Amino acid sequence: MGDRPISTIFSVGTELTEGTILNTHFRFLGAELKGLGFFTRKAVQIPDDPDIFREELREALRASGLVIVTGGLGPTSDDLTRETIAEVCAAPLRFDQAIWDDLVQRYAARGRSIAQTNRKQAQIPSGFSVLNNRVGSAPGFCGVDGACTVMALPGPPAELEEMFLREALPLLQTRFFSSRGAAVEMVATAIMIPESVLEQALQEARGSDAAPRWSTRVAEDRIVWTLRGSPRRRQRRVYSALLKRFGPLRIREGDVQPSFLPYRILSQRRETVAVAESCTGGLISKLLTDIPGSSRVLWGTFVTYSNESKIRLLGVPGEMLQGAGAVSQEVVSAMSQGLLEHTPADLALAVTGIAGPEGGSREKPVGTVWISARYRRGAHLCQRFHFPGNREAVRRRTAVAAFILAECALLGTDGQLEY
Amino acid sequence: MGDRPISTIFSVGTELTEGTILNTHFRFLGAELKGLGFFTRKAVQIPDDPDIFREELREALRASGLVIVTGGLGPTSDDLTRETIAEVCAAPLRFDQAIWDDLVQRYAARGRSIAQTNRKQAQIPSGFSVLNNRVGSAPGFCGVDGACTVMALPGPPAELEEMFLREALPLLQTRFFSSRGAAVEMVATAIMIPESVLEQALQEARGSDAAPRWSTRVAEDRIVWTLRGSPRRRQRRVYSALLKRFGPLRIREGDVQPSFLPYRILSQRRETVAVAESCTGGLISKLLTDIPGSSRVLWGTFVTYSNESKIRLLGVPGEMLQGAGAVSQEVVSAMSQGLLEHTPADLALAVTGIAGPEGGSREKPVGTVWISARYRRGAHLCQRFHFPGNREAVRRRTAVAAFILAECALLGTDGQLEY
């Protein structure tokens, strides 16, 4: 805890306390506040009940330097965040004409007329300032009660996250950390590095200094980390230490999604990829086509889940499947070769492996995966992996590794990927 | 709120308040407690800090009939749930030989020897009873402080959920709802029905009665709902009303995963499926191969994302793509026909559509999807859909609808699926 300012987070909504929807705000705000330098003493979900909210809010205002409230800003009668904050902070609601004009205009732009019940959304507590909402309609607001900063943010995660990063975060940096150079931040991505390993590496790289601090956001295919609270050169030192330790394939500057690595290059070159998936069963394709506009890049995919489809669709010799086995360098190499022969694609990407829980053996345990990335006018990279984890984890790791090897083949760099 | 007993939930762990991991307990427990008949007045995340926990716990014991604490039961020094509950409830920890023997045995079964630090996990507050953990090592416990029932459950979601459903739930039913026949429950699945529509339909089906109550669990591809707290015949009446309203394709008894619908039939018949995916880009295949052992059922998949791959891999005529367009009855039908010609599979499943955000037109807006399910020795079902939502939602809904049409084609039933 030390000398860190203390924060309390509230999420308001009966749909949360009754478990109808999953609350992702605590993870997002918890990580961001940690990265800024706050100590979050509690994060509380409460139903749409003014009595409970009033009592909790009073306690939090006494005990915290920052209170963030999410949700309950909509136009329906359930939504009570505005009223309760106004009451507890003794800051009566005032109608803000500028907010209203903006709301009317937004509705008009979508060809809809605004209901009078929405007037409620143009009210904010007196003395509070507006936090603009660029994604949805309800604006947030921020003010001060005694020694405590109070912020209200909208419930929908996309609106909340955008508003926090763009409007709230700079404000908090100035108010709480102005003397510590907190405004400088650096975003980076770790790929195929477990959470605990990354955390330890960051700690070792920082050494005994108090800064930089970091927040991490764990996604399915990567961890995005943000360094804050120290001069840029110290952040660069930490980044360089990680780069040196894990190599340039797994540490990237900025927020880098693995599927974008080959996509971006193919898209720039106006080239295409064909994919042959065995153990991943369509996941590589699914991730590539999550990107809007990927139809220009993905020529097509064969999910050759059975031996027979490997033979018939890709021309893998039956004797090879019998001899070396479906999970082998020979077969994965024949699969990518088959792709180049059967399609006009510029890049061929093939994977075969044992995702489990069944199918493992002593020589080829569950998690054994072969990946081949073959660029028509360039390199052929072929590598074996032993991925830990269950079926889902093995499949996900295979897809991520395939994207990195594909990037390496396209760039002509050596793709020996450690894991 | 009414006369419902009041519950408070705690999740203990700095990894939660710092946003390192996502807390799914509040959704699970919130929904289960609602289904049982509790009113959850708050759900609180706190860091591994005994002072904060002590204060919060005292307040909750005064204000609730039930307090559930999750996490903080591990053997490390951070884990303070056991000690804090013992202290606040004035129930000193006692060493439980039976728990210890069980722990030693579990470790031995996995070929490991147990550390003495694990002895801590064999301690529970005096007067409390043990809640067995069949998934992991840390047992939970349950006792009474004044008028309040106190439960401690382990942090890992799989352990928590198993322990709650098997050990805690029956106990809560007896203690809080014994007179209301709460022990009878019925599980059902809603497929392709929005959350709010299902909720309203359940309310209408129940009418003015107080029971049955329900909890819902919203998964990506379905909503699983549990009816509780009334005689079985009244639960059946609610279920029948929903069945009548939404039809037998979208309302199912038990927890039914859409991808299992065709999988189960194909698996029983030892038959195979071949898939041609356009807008879903591999998602149908990915979901099918999430099922371990699906290699016996999925012959193979063509992700024909480009027109050229539809022509070359499936034999769709180029003129047809020019004339009717890639998203048309003619093309989807030619795709499934091509699958039957180019593979030995028994069932052919083809989809083509516009997932957005680009590619829509006035005649074929974003969300337009054609699905064809063709059984080699039986029915050919072909249907058009207009799915709402963003790219991800359209793709997910397409996959779910495809599984239902595949089931219908296999069973020879009429597959006109309303949406």
Tab-separated table of N, CA, C and O in Angstrom, chain B residues 113-163:
chain	number	residue	atom	x	y	z
B	113	SER	N	4.813	-35.710	-2.963
B	113	SER	CA	4.720	-35.699	-1.503
B	113	SER	C	4.274	-34.311	-1.081
B	113	SER	O	4.585	-33.303	-1.720
B	114	ILE	N	3.532	-34.264	-0.019
B	114	ILE	CA	2.907	-33.018	0.399
B	114	ILE	C	3.846	-32.225	1.316
B	114	ILE	O	4.580	-32.802	2.113
B	115	ALA	N	3.849	-30.881	1.150
B	115	ALA	CA	4.708	-30.039	1.990
B	115	ALA	C	4.006	-29.743	3.307
B	115	ALA	O	2.783	-29.747	3.389
B	116	GLN	N	4.819	-29.487	4.333
B	116	GLN	CA	4.237	-29.200	5.655
B	116	GLN	C	3.426	-27.895	5.632
B	116	GLN	O	2.504	-27.720	6.424
B	117	THR	N	3.774	-26.979	4.716
B	117	THR	CA	3.002	-25.734	4.631
B	117	THR	C	1.544	-26.006	4.275
B	117	THR	O	0.671	-25.192	4.535
B	118	ASN	N	1.283	-27.170	3.671
B	118	ASN	CA	-0.095	-27.506	3.329
B	118	ASN	C	-0.944	-27.842	4.548
B	118	ASN	O	-2.167	-27.925	4.438
B	119	ARG	N	-0.276	-28.039	5.693
B	119	ARG	CA	-1.047	-28.361	6.907
B	119	ARG	C	-2.099	-27.286	7.178
B	119	ARG	O	-3.170	-27.564	7.718
B	120	LYS	N	-1.771	-26.076	6.773
B	120	LYS	CA	-2.703	-24.969	6.937
B	120	LYS	C	-4.062	-25.259	6.292
B	120	LYS	O	-5.107	-24.857	6.797
B	121	GLN	N	-4.006	-25.976	5.162
B	121	GLN	CA	-5.247	-26.248	4.444
B	121	GLN	C	-6.132	-27.259	5.159
B	121	GLN	O	-7.276	-27.460	4.773
B	122	ALA	N	-5.585	-27.913	6.185
B	122	ALA	CA	-6.387	-28.878	6.933
B	122	ALA	C	-7.016	-28.232	8.164
B	122	ALA	O	-7.621	-28.900	8.983
B	123	GLN	N	-6.862	-26.917	8.291
B	123	GLN	CA	-7.464	-26.219	9.431
B	123	GLN	C	-8.794	-25.604	9.033
B	123	GLN	O	-8.896	-24.979	7.977
B	124	ILE	N	-9.798	-25.751	9.903
B	124	ILE	CA	-11.052	-25.019	9.674
B	124	ILE	C	-11.542	-24.459	11.011
B	124	ILE	O	-11.158	-24.951	12.069
B	125	PRO	N	-12.364	-23.402	10.950
B	125	PRO	CA	-12.845	-22.808	12.203
B	125	PRO	C	-13.656	-23.826	13.017
B	125	PRO	O	-14.418	-24.613	12.436
B	126	SER	N	-13.488	-23.817	14.355
B	126	SER	CA	-14.220	-24.751	15.226
B	126	SER	C	-15.722	-24.577	15.040
B	126	SER	O	-16.205	-23.449	14.939
B	127	GLY	N	-16.407	-25.691	15.002
B	127	GLY	CA	-17.861	-25.637	14.856
B	127	GLY	C	-18.311	-25.539	13.401
B	127	GLY	O	-19.501	-25.615	13.108
B	128	PHE	N	-17.364	-25.346	12.489
B	128	PHE	CA	-17.709	-25.297	11.064
B	128	PHE	C	-17.619	-26.702	10.478
B	128	PHE	O	-16.862	-27.542	10.965
B	129	SER	N	-18.378	-26.957	9.409
B	129	SER	CA	-18.276	-28.251	8.752
B	129	SER	C	-17.536	-28.108	7.423
B	129	SER	O	-17.443	-27.017	6.858
B	130	VAL	N	-17.018	-29.236	6.946
B	130	VAL	CA	-16.187	-29.242	5.739
B	130	VAL	C	-17.053	-29.307	4.477
B	130	VAL	O	-18.034	-30.038	4.432
B	131	LEU	N	-16.682	-28.536	3.463
B	131	LEU	CA	-17.261	-28.691	2.128
B	131	LEU	C	-16.180	-29.343	1.267
B	131	LEU	O	-15.101	-28.776	1.083
B	132	ASN	N	-16.450	-30.537	0.773
B	132	ASN	CA	-15.420	-31.283	0.051
B	132	ASN	C	-15.097	-30.685	-1.305
B	132	ASN	O	-15.964	-30.170	-1.989
B	133	ASN	N	-13.835	-30.788	-1.669
B	133	ASN	CA	-13.365	-30.302	-2.959
B	133	ASN	C	-12.982	-31.510	-3.813
B	133	ASN	O	-12.001	-32.189	-3.539
B	134	ARG	N	-13.756	-31.791	-4.867
B	134	ARG	CA	-13.454	-32.968	-5.690
B	134	ARG	C	-12.564	-32.626	-6.869
B	134	ARG	O	-12.152	-33.492	-7.609
B	135	VAL	N	-12.345	-31.326	-7.081
B	135	VAL	CA	-11.560	-30.909	-8.247
B	135	VAL	C	-10.134	-30.539	-7.836
B	135	VAL	O	-9.164	-30.966	-8.448
B	136	GLY	N	-9.985	-29.746	-6.795
B	136	GLY	CA	-8.658	-29.336	-6.344
B	136	GLY	C	-8.394	-29.778	-4.923
B	136	GLY	O	-9.090	-30.653	-4.406
B	137	SER	N	-7.393	-29.164	-4.286
B	137	SER	CA	-7.005	-29.679	-2.973
B	137	SER	C	-7.660	-28.952	-1.794
B	137	SER	O	-7.978	-29.563	-0.794
B	138	ALA	N	-7.859	-27.634	-1.880
B	138	ALA	CA	-8.334	-26.887	-0.715
B	138	ALA	C	-9.809	-27.158	-0.434
B	138	ALA	O	-10.658	-26.862	-1.270
B	139	PRO	N	-10.138	-27.704	0.748
B	139	PRO	CA	-11.555	-27.873	1.065
B	139	PRO	C	-12.178	-26.527	1.443
B	139	PRO	O	-11.469	-25.599	1.827
B	140	GLY	N	-13.486	-26.408	1.316
B	140	GLY	CA	-14.191	-25.229	1.799
B	140	GLY	C	-14.778	-25.538	3.163
B	140	GLY	O	-14.589	-26.635	3.710
B	141	PHE	N	-15.472	-24.572	3.746
B	141	PHE	CA	-16.142	-24.850	5.020
B	141	PHE	C	-17.351	-23.950	5.190
B	141	PHE	O	-17.503	-22.941	4.502
B	142	CYS	N	-18.210	-24.360	6.130
B	142	CYS	CA	-19.479	-23.669	6.332
B	142	CYS	C	-19.842	-23.705	7.804
B	142	CYS	O	-19.673	-24.728	8.459
B	143	GLY	N	-20.311	-22.567	8.323
B	143	GLY	CA	-20.713	-22.519	9.721
B	143	GLY	C	-21.686	-21.385	9.950
B	143	GLY	O	-22.189	-20.780	9.007
B	144	VAL	N	-21.939	-21.120	11.232
B	144	VAL	CA	-22.920	-20.101	11.580
B	144	VAL	C	-22.306	-19.101	12.545
B	144	VAL	O	-21.574	-19.479	13.461
B	145	ASP	N	-22.571	-17.815	12.297
B	145	ASP	CA	-22.170	-16.785	13.251
B	145	ASP	C	-23.425	-15.965	13.565
B	145	ASP	O	-23.924	-15.253	12.696
B	146	GLY	N	-23.934	-16.098	14.762
B	146	GLY	CA	-25.190	-15.429	15.100
B	146	GLY	C	-26.288	-15.927	14.177
B	146	GLY	O	-26.534	-17.137	14.075
B	147	ALA	N	-26.918	-15.009	13.448
B	147	ALA	CA	-28.017	-15.392	12.555
B	147	ALA	C	-27.530	-15.589	11.133
B	147	ALA	O	-28.320	-15.761	10.219
B	148	CYS	N	-26.227	-15.551	10.945
B	148	CYS	CA	-25.690	-15.562	9.581
B	148	CYS	C	-24.955	-16.862	9.262
B	148	CYS	O	-24.134	-17.341	10.052
B	149	THR	N	-25.256	-17.417	8.098
B	149	THR	CA	-24.518	-18.578	7.609
B	149	THR	C	-23.285	-18.080	6.850
B	149	THR	O	-23.392	-17.167	6.025
B	150	VAL	N	-22.125	-18.661	7.150
B	150	VAL	CA	-20.871	-18.228	6.530
B	150	VAL	C	-20.263	-19.396	5.757
B	150	VAL	O	-20.142	-20.493	6.299
B	151	MET	N	-19.915	-19.142	4.507
B	151	MET	CA	-19.320	-20.193	3.678
B	151	MET	C	-18.030	-19.707	3.063
B	151	MET	O	-17.967	-18.577	2.587
B	152	ALA	N	-17.014	-20.568	3.036
B	152	ALA	CA	-15.779	-20.247	2.321
B	152	ALA	C	-15.600	-21.255	1.201
B	152	ALA	O	-15.679	-22.467	1.421
B	153	LEU	N	-15.386	-20.754	-0.019
B	153	LEU	CA	-15.231	-21.601	-1.202
B	153	LEU	C	-13.898	-21.275	-1.876
B	153	LEU	O	-13.402	-20.155	-1.769
B	154	PRO	N	-13.322	-22.255	-2.587
B	154	PRO	CA	-12.002	-22.018	-3.201
B	154	PRO	C	-12.066	-21.042	-4.377
B	154	PRO	O	-13.126	-20.861	-4.981
B	155	GLY	N	-10.922	-20.445	-4.721
B	155	GLY	CA	-10.861	-19.431	-5.767
B	155	GLY	C	-10.945	-19.927	-7.205
B	155	GLY	O	-11.610	-19.302	-8.028
B	156	PRO	N	-10.273	-21.046	-7.563
B	156	PRO	CA	-10.331	-21.476	-8.964
B	156	PRO	C	-11.778	-21.777	-9.379
B	156	PRO	O	-12.463	-22.551	-8.702
B	157	PRO	N	-12.250	-21.149	-10.474
B	157	PRO	CA	-13.656	-21.268	-10.851
B	157	PRO	C	-14.169	-22.708	-10.955
B	157	PRO	O	-15.274	-22.998	-10.510
B	158	ALA	N	-13.374	-23.613	-11.516
B	158	ALA	CA	-13.854	-24.990	-11.682
B	158	ALA	C	-14.106	-25.636	-10.318
B	158	ALA	O	-15.084	-26.364	-10.119
B	159	GLU	N	-13.216	-25.346	-9.350
B	159	GLU	CA	-13.386	-25.903	-8.005
B	159	GLU	C	-14.590	-25.277	-7.307
B	159	GLU	O	-15.398	-25.951	-6.669
B	160	LEU	N	-14.677	-23.965	-7.422
B	160	LEU	CA	-15.774	-23.243	-6.779
B	160	LEU	C	-17.128	-23.722	-7.291
B	160	LEU	O	-18.042	-24.004	-6.519
B	161	GLU	N	-17.246	-23.830	-8.620
B	161	GLU	CA	-18.558	-24.147	-9.186
B	161	GLU	C	-18.991	-25.560	-8.820
B	161	GLU	O	-20.134	-25.806	-8.465
B	162	GLU	N	-18.031	-26.485	-8.886
B	162	GLU	CA	-18.356	-27.862	-8.534
B	162	GLU	C	-18.770	-27.939	-7.064
B	162	GLU	O	-19.774	-28.563	-6.715
B	163	MET	N	-17.980	-27.305	-6.190
B	163	MET	CA	-18.265	-27.361	-4.759
B	163	MET	C	-19.592	-26.683	-4.436
B	163	MET	O	-20.373	-27.176	-3.628
